[in-house]
mmCIF file of C-alpha atoms in Angstrom:
data_model
loop_
_atom_site.group_PDB
_atom_site.id
_atom_site.type_symbol
_atom_site.label_atom_id
_atom_site.label_comp_id
_atom_site.label_asym_id
_atom_site.label_seq_id
_atom_site.Cartn_x
_atom_site.Cartn_y
_atom_site.Cartn_z
ATOM 1 C CA MET A 1 112.063 27.834 -24.865
ATOM 2 C CA ASP A 2 112.844 27.203 -21.209
ATOM 3 C CA LEU A 3 111.607 23.641 -20.738
ATOM 4 C CA SER A 4 112.097 23.797 -16.982
ATOM 5 C CA ASN A 5 108.861 25.757 -16.535
ATOM 6 C CA VAL A 6 107.014 25.236 -19.811
ATOM 7 C CA PHE A 7 103.974 23.823 -17.999
ATOM 8 C CA SER A 8 103.984 26.373 -15.191
ATOM 9 C CA LEU A 9 100.820 28.411 -14.587
ATOM 10 C CA GLU A 10 102.423 30.418 -11.822
ATOM 11 C CA GLY A 11 100.567 33.674 -11.233
ATOM 12 C CA LYS A 12 97.724 32.834 -13.621
ATOM 13 C CA VAL A 13 94.069 33.084 -12.589
ATOM 14 C CA ALA A 14 91.895 30.228 -13.802
ATOM 15 C CA LEU A 15 88.113 29.882 -13.698
ATOM 16 C CA VAL A 16 86.777 26.339 -14.106
ATOM 17 C CA THR A 17 83.048 25.592 -14.274
ATOM 18 C CA GLY A 18 81.468 22.295 -13.288
ATOM 19 C CA ALA A 19 84.422 21.778 -10.990
ATOM 20 C CA SER A 20 83.132 20.247 -7.758
ATOM 21 C CA LYS A 21 83.871 16.764 -9.090
ATOM 22 C CA GLY A 22 84.931 14.741 -12.116
ATOM 23 C CA ILE A 23 86.840 16.249 -15.018
ATOM 24 C CA GLY A 24 86.378 19.830 -13.812
ATOM 25 C CA LEU A 25 87.808 19.077 -10.378
ATOM 26 C CA SER A 26 90.765 17.230 -11.906
ATOM 27 C CA ILE A 27 91.524 20.166 -14.198
ATOM 28 C CA ALA A 28 91.297 22.600 -11.285
ATOM 29 C CA THR A 29 93.602 20.416 -9.188
ATOM 30 C CA VAL A 30 96.222 20.094 -11.916
ATOM 31 C CA PHE A 31 96.090 23.827 -12.632
ATOM 32 C CA ALA A 32 96.521 24.629 -8.934
ATOM 33 C CA ALA A 33 99.439 22.204 -8.706
ATOM 34 C CA ALA A 34 101.006 24.061 -11.652
ATOM 35 C CA GLY A 35 100.834 27.311 -9.688
ATOM 36 C CA ALA A 36 97.547 28.861 -10.816
ATOM 37 C CA LYS A 37 95.086 30.658 -8.572
ATOM 38 C CA VAL A 38 91.950 28.675 -9.265
ATOM 39 C CA ILE A 39 88.278 29.521 -8.898
ATOM 40 C CA ILE A 40 86.080 26.448 -9.042
ATOM 41 C CA SER A 41 82.384 26.827 -9.745
ATOM 42 C CA SER A 42 79.300 24.615 -9.666
ATOM 43 C CA ARG A 43 75.758 24.864 -8.343
ATOM 44 C CA LYS A 44 76.315 24.057 -4.639
ATOM 45 C CA GLN A 45 78.565 26.203 -2.460
ATOM 46 C CA GLU A 46 78.780 23.511 0.206
ATOM 47 C CA ALA A 47 80.291 21.000 -2.228
ATOM 48 C CA LEU A 48 82.750 23.603 -3.492
ATOM 49 C CA ASP A 49 83.835 24.589 0.014
ATOM 50 C CA LYS A 50 84.485 20.954 0.910
ATOM 51 C CA VAL A 51 86.639 20.411 -2.180
ATOM 52 C CA ALA A 52 88.480 23.715 -1.784
ATOM 53 C CA SER A 53 89.246 22.981 1.865
ATOM 54 C CA THR A 54 90.838 19.654 0.948
ATOM 55 C CA LEU A 55 92.960 21.164 -1.806
ATOM 56 C CA LYS A 56 94.059 24.108 0.330
ATOM 57 C CA MET A 57 95.563 21.584 2.741
ATOM 58 C CA LYS A 58 97.923 20.656 -0.100
ATOM 59 C CA GLY A 59 99.049 24.255 -0.332
ATOM 60 C CA TYR A 60 96.989 25.118 -3.400
ATOM 61 C CA GLU A 61 95.333 28.510 -3.846
ATOM 62 C CA ILE A 62 91.762 27.613 -4.696
ATOM 63 C CA GLN A 63 88.346 29.026 -3.914
ATOM 64 C CA GLY A 64 84.787 27.994 -4.740
ATOM 65 C CA ILE A 65 82.077 30.326 -6.023
ATOM 66 C CA ALA A 66 78.646 28.808 -6.582
ATOM 67 C CA CYS A 67 76.967 29.509 -9.905
ATOM 68 C CA ASN A 68 74.207 27.713 -11.794
ATOM 69 C CA VAL A 69 75.287 28.246 -15.403
ATOM 70 C CA SER A 70 71.780 27.410 -16.624
ATOM 71 C CA LYS A 71 70.772 30.751 -15.126
ATOM 72 C CA ILE A 72 72.580 33.069 -17.470
ATOM 73 C CA GLU A 73 72.073 36.130 -15.253
ATOM 74 C CA THR A 74 74.300 34.569 -12.566
ATOM 75 C CA LEU A 75 77.319 34.362 -14.886
ATOM 76 C CA ASP A 76 77.984 38.095 -14.686
ATOM 77 C CA THR A 77 78.061 37.860 -10.886
ATOM 78 C CA LEU A 78 80.506 34.955 -11.079
ATOM 79 C CA VAL A 79 82.924 36.860 -13.312
ATOM 80 C CA LYS A 80 82.702 39.985 -11.174
ATOM 81 C CA LYS A 81 83.497 37.981 -8.023
ATOM 82 C CA VAL A 82 86.538 36.380 -9.673
ATOM 83 C CA VAL A 83 87.853 39.745 -10.869
ATOM 84 C CA LYS A 84 87.212 41.320 -7.476
ATOM 85 C CA LYS A 85 89.174 38.521 -5.804
ATOM 86 C CA TYR A 86 92.152 38.333 -8.162
ATOM 87 C CA GLY A 87 91.993 41.379 -10.424
ATOM 88 C CA GLY A 88 91.550 39.501 -13.684
ATOM 89 C CA ILE A 89 91.141 36.211 -15.528
ATOM 90 C CA ASP A 90 93.817 34.465 -17.597
ATOM 91 C CA ILE A 91 92.287 31.025 -18.163
ATOM 92 C CA LEU A 92 88.658 30.019 -18.651
ATOM 93 C CA VAL A 93 87.576 26.391 -18.745
ATOM 94 C CA ASN A 94 83.965 25.743 -19.732
ATOM 95 C CA ASN A 95 83.372 22.263 -18.351
ATOM 96 C CA ALA A 96 79.846 22.404 -16.861
ATOM 97 C CA ALA A 97 77.475 20.240 -18.883
ATOM 98 C CA SER A 98 73.995 18.781 -18.991
ATOM 99 C CA ILE A 99 72.960 15.473 -20.541
ATOM 100 C CA SER A 100 69.601 13.800 -21.142
ATOM 101 C CA ALA A 101 68.605 10.254 -20.370
ATOM 102 C CA PHE A 102 69.328 7.598 -22.980
ATOM 103 C CA GLU A 103 66.632 8.291 -25.546
ATOM 104 C CA PRO A 104 66.320 9.020 -29.266
ATOM 105 C CA VAL A 105 66.041 12.624 -30.442
ATOM 106 C CA HIS A 106 62.384 12.284 -31.422
ATOM 107 C CA LYS A 107 61.526 11.425 -27.817
ATOM 108 C CA THR A 108 63.455 14.332 -26.331
ATOM 109 C CA SER A 109 61.189 17.057 -24.998
ATOM 110 C CA GLY A 110 61.538 20.683 -25.959
ATOM 111 C CA GLU A 111 62.232 21.457 -22.320
ATOM 112 C CA ASP A 112 65.157 19.019 -22.213
ATOM 113 C CA PHE A 113 66.456 20.385 -25.516
ATOM 114 C CA ASP A 114 66.465 23.939 -24.171
ATOM 115 C CA LYS A 115 68.149 22.863 -20.915
ATOM 116 C CA ILE A 116 70.929 20.938 -22.652
ATOM 117 C CA MET A 117 71.610 23.639 -25.228
ATOM 118 C CA GLY A 118 71.439 26.317 -22.534
ATOM 119 C CA VAL A 119 74.060 24.701 -20.318
ATOM 120 C CA ASN A 120 76.293 23.214 -23.017
ATOM 121 C CA VAL A 121 76.270 26.023 -25.587
ATOM 122 C CA LYS A 122 74.673 29.260 -24.411
ATOM 123 C CA ALA A 123 76.428 29.328 -21.027
ATOM 124 C CA PRO A 124 79.944 28.989 -22.554
ATOM 125 C CA PHE A 125 78.963 31.597 -25.178
ATOM 126 C CA GLU A 126 77.868 34.092 -22.540
ATOM 127 C CA LEU A 127 80.731 33.345 -20.157
ATOM 128 C CA MET A 128 83.330 33.794 -22.876
ATOM 129 C CA LYS A 129 81.834 37.176 -23.751
ATOM 130 C CA LEU A 130 81.807 38.241 -20.105
ATOM 131 C CA CYS A 131 85.442 37.176 -19.684
ATOM 132 C CA PHE A 132 86.585 38.845 -22.898
ATOM 133 C CA PRO A 133 87.504 42.268 -21.426
ATOM 134 C CA HIS A 134 89.605 40.554 -18.772
ATOM 135 C CA LEU A 135 91.202 38.044 -21.148
ATOM 136 C CA ARG A 136 92.240 40.952 -23.383
ATOM 137 C CA LYS A 137 94.187 42.442 -20.482
ATOM 138 C CA SER A 138 95.966 39.167 -19.746
ATOM 139 C CA SER A 139 99.497 38.614 -20.981
ATOM 140 C CA TYR A 140 98.696 35.001 -21.763
ATOM 141 C CA PRO A 141 94.937 34.410 -22.153
ATOM 142 C CA THR A 142 93.356 31.105 -23.095
ATOM 143 C CA VAL A 143 89.964 29.389 -23.186
ATOM 144 C CA ILE A 144 89.442 25.632 -23.079
ATOM 145 C CA ASN A 145 86.007 24.260 -23.850
ATOM 146 C CA ILE A 146 85.214 20.686 -22.885
ATOM 147 C CA SER A 147 83.178 19.039 -25.628
ATOM 148 C CA ALA A 148 82.928 15.261 -26.187
ATOM 149 C CA VAL A 149 83.560 12.661 -28.867
ATOM 150 C CA GLY A 150 79.798 12.846 -29.361
ATOM 151 C CA GLY A 151 80.387 16.302 -30.782
ATOM 152 C CA LEU A 152 82.419 14.711 -33.567
ATOM 153 C CA SER A 153 80.174 11.713 -34.186
ATOM 154 C CA PRO A 154 76.712 11.343 -32.569
ATOM 155 C CA GLU A 155 76.553 9.078 -29.545
ATOM 156 C CA GLN A 156 73.768 6.502 -29.476
ATOM 157 C CA GLY A 157 70.970 7.628 -27.179
ATOM 158 C CA HIS A 158 72.517 11.041 -26.552
ATOM 159 C CA GLY A 159 71.368 12.851 -29.650
ATOM 160 C CA VAL A 160 70.707 16.336 -28.300
ATOM 161 C CA TYR A 161 73.810 16.146 -26.089
ATOM 162 C CA SER A 162 75.841 15.286 -29.207
ATOM 163 C CA ILE A 163 74.225 18.190 -31.070
ATOM 164 C CA SER A 164 75.139 20.581 -28.271
ATOM 165 C CA LYS A 165 78.736 19.376 -28.116
ATOM 166 C CA SER A 166 79.056 19.724 -31.878
ATOM 167 C CA ALA A 167 77.752 23.279 -31.587
ATOM 168 C CA LEU A 168 80.297 23.974 -28.838
ATOM 169 C CA ILE A 169 83.094 22.881 -31.165
ATOM 170 C CA SER A 170 81.863 25.244 -33.877
ATOM 171 C CA LEU A 171 81.423 28.040 -31.342
ATOM 172 C CA SER A 172 84.987 27.552 -30.138
ATOM 173 C CA LYS A 173 86.390 27.727 -33.657
ATOM 174 C CA VAL A 174 84.520 30.958 -34.334
ATOM 175 C CA PHE A 175 85.866 32.541 -31.151
ATOM 176 C CA ALA A 176 89.373 31.272 -31.928
ATOM 177 C CA LYS A 177 89.273 32.927 -35.339
ATOM 178 C CA GLU A 178 87.773 36.189 -34.112
ATOM 179 C CA TRP A 179 89.944 36.469 -31.009
ATOM 180 C CA GLY A 180 93.237 35.623 -32.675
ATOM 181 C CA GLU A 181 94.026 39.305 -33.129
ATOM 182 C CA TYR A 182 93.882 39.685 -29.348
ATOM 183 C CA ASN A 183 96.188 36.689 -28.846
ATOM 184 C CA ILE A 184 93.399 34.845 -27.014
ATOM 185 C CA ARG A 185 93.693 31.138 -27.760
ATOM 186 C CA VAL A 186 90.541 29.003 -27.786
ATOM 187 C CA ASN A 187 90.783 25.213 -27.940
ATOM 188 C CA VAL A 188 88.532 22.199 -27.455
ATOM 189 C CA ILE A 189 89.003 18.886 -25.679
ATOM 190 C CA CYS A 190 86.759 15.985 -26.661
ATOM 191 C CA PRO A 191 86.863 13.291 -23.963
ATOM 192 C CA GLY A 192 85.603 9.798 -24.626
ATOM 193 C CA VAL A 193 84.301 7.524 -21.870
ATOM 194 C CA ILE A 194 85.833 8.919 -18.686
ATOM 195 C CA LYS A 195 85.088 7.386 -15.283
ATOM 196 C CA THR A 196 83.093 10.153 -13.615
ATOM 197 C CA LYS A 197 79.718 10.351 -11.902
ATOM 198 C CA PHE A 198 78.441 12.266 -14.926
ATOM 199 C CA SER A 199 79.138 9.379 -17.305
ATOM 200 C CA GLU A 200 78.216 6.553 -14.911
ATOM 201 C CA PRO A 201 75.015 5.711 -16.829
ATOM 202 C CA MET A 202 77.347 4.675 -19.650
ATOM 203 C CA TRP A 203 80.319 2.980 -17.957
ATOM 204 C CA GLY A 204 78.043 1.476 -15.322
ATOM 205 C CA ASN A 205 75.929 -0.279 -17.946
ATOM 206 C CA ASP A 206 77.440 -3.661 -18.896
ATOM 207 C CA LYS A 207 75.501 -3.871 -22.169
ATOM 208 C CA ILE A 208 76.633 -0.435 -23.323
ATOM 209 C CA MET A 209 80.203 -0.976 -22.192
ATOM 210 C CA LYS A 210 80.465 -4.263 -24.050
ATOM 211 C CA SER A 211 79.820 -2.369 -27.259
ATOM 212 C CA VAL A 212 82.102 0.519 -26.267
ATOM 213 C CA MET A 213 84.977 -1.765 -25.294
ATOM 214 C CA SER A 214 84.924 -3.390 -28.709
ATOM 215 C CA ALA A 215 85.637 0.043 -30.219
ATOM 216 C CA LEU A 216 88.179 1.216 -27.633
ATOM 217 C CA VAL A 217 91.690 0.829 -29.011
ATOM 218 C CA LEU A 218 93.258 0.975 -25.535
ATOM 219 C CA LYS A 219 90.618 -1.397 -24.107
ATOM 220 C CA ARG A 220 89.886 0.677 -21.005
ATOM 221 C CA ILE A 221 87.954 3.755 -20.016
ATOM 222 C CA GLY A 222 89.795 6.924 -19.130
ATOM 223 C CA GLN A 223 90.395 8.728 -15.853
ATOM 224 C CA PRO A 224 89.649 12.433 -15.226
ATOM 225 C CA GLU A 225 93.361 13.132 -14.682
ATOM 226 C CA GLU A 226 94.041 12.060 -18.269
ATOM 227 C CA VAL A 227 91.832 14.898 -19.477
ATOM 228 C CA ALA A 228 93.286 17.337 -16.959
ATOM 229 C CA THR A 229 96.873 16.896 -18.137
ATOM 230 C CA LEU A 230 95.784 17.670 -21.699
ATOM 231 C CA ALA A 231 94.069 20.798 -20.401
ATOM 232 C CA LEU A 232 97.321 21.784 -18.678
ATOM 233 C CA PHE A 233 99.154 21.506 -21.984
ATOM 234 C CA LEU A 234 96.592 23.730 -23.710
ATOM 235 C CA ALA A 235 96.685 26.293 -20.894
ATOM 236 C CA SER A 236 100.483 26.417 -20.775
ATOM 237 C CA SER A 237 103.116 28.081 -22.920
ATOM 238 C CA ALA A 238 103.766 24.678 -24.480
ATOM 239 C CA ALA A 239 100.646 25.314 -26.594
ATOM 240 C CA SER A 240 101.426 28.949 -27.419
ATOM 241 C CA TYR A 241 100.867 28.371 -31.158
ATOM 242 C CA THR A 242 97.761 26.215 -30.753
ATOM 243 C CA THR A 243 94.320 27.709 -31.234
ATOM 244 C CA GLY A 244 91.111 26.426 -32.787
ATOM 245 C CA ALA A 245 92.299 22.885 -32.137
ATOM 246 C CA VAL A 246 89.877 20.044 -31.393
ATOM 247 C CA ILE A 247 91.732 17.308 -29.531
ATOM 248 C CA THR A 248 90.323 13.943 -28.517
ATOM 249 C CA THR A 249 91.349 12.016 -25.430
ATOM 250 C CA ASP A 250 89.261 8.907 -25.882
ATOM 251 C CA GLY A 251 91.449 5.806 -25.915
ATOM 252 C CA GLY A 252 91.057 5.607 -29.672
ATOM 253 C CA LEU A 253 87.252 5.380 -29.565
ATOM 254 C CA SER A 254 86.831 7.870 -32.419
ATOM 255 C CA ILE A 255 89.322 6.218 -34.792
#
């Protein structure tokens, strides 16, 4: 193995959802820095254009395409636009997610349940299927699904979110097993408490964080870049024999 370029994504086309900020943006940035042509997606085109403009100034090839993954019919359009732009897809990162307010499962409405499961499970399911014909044509195809430690052990107050992330893990393993014959690798990252806008209700709450800090082995919350570098490993040739893996990056929270 040539270690000089083991983490290179030169020439690869990557699609990252939920990528206008937070973990998704960090993954897109790291992938672009590694040489990938990156499509970032989220609901608002204006936010994507602003981010893409900043990253292009660094010499990265990156473009934003708005897509609300909760509207399943828009996913086909997203994939078609990516393929029209770059001719194919080598890397898919399902990062877009929805979470409910802090409340027990029995107080969660059916509407919230459907929304969370739709974004966190059905959207990745549909997007993976839509990308399949293009991943099959890739010389080095891979899918990375962003779950959460709550998918391994339920998080207090985030019951349905935890259920959805657990389902995403199972979904990923099924795809990994079924797509192995096509050499398409499918892996899962389970972040812990990462300092993003998405998780601010947790890390911004002193009472919650006091409890979390007592369980954190490294005694600090994580940064989005610390998830992104793990994603780079999984997307690169360094992880060529890794599929169906569920890897935590949580400061030891799940130990």
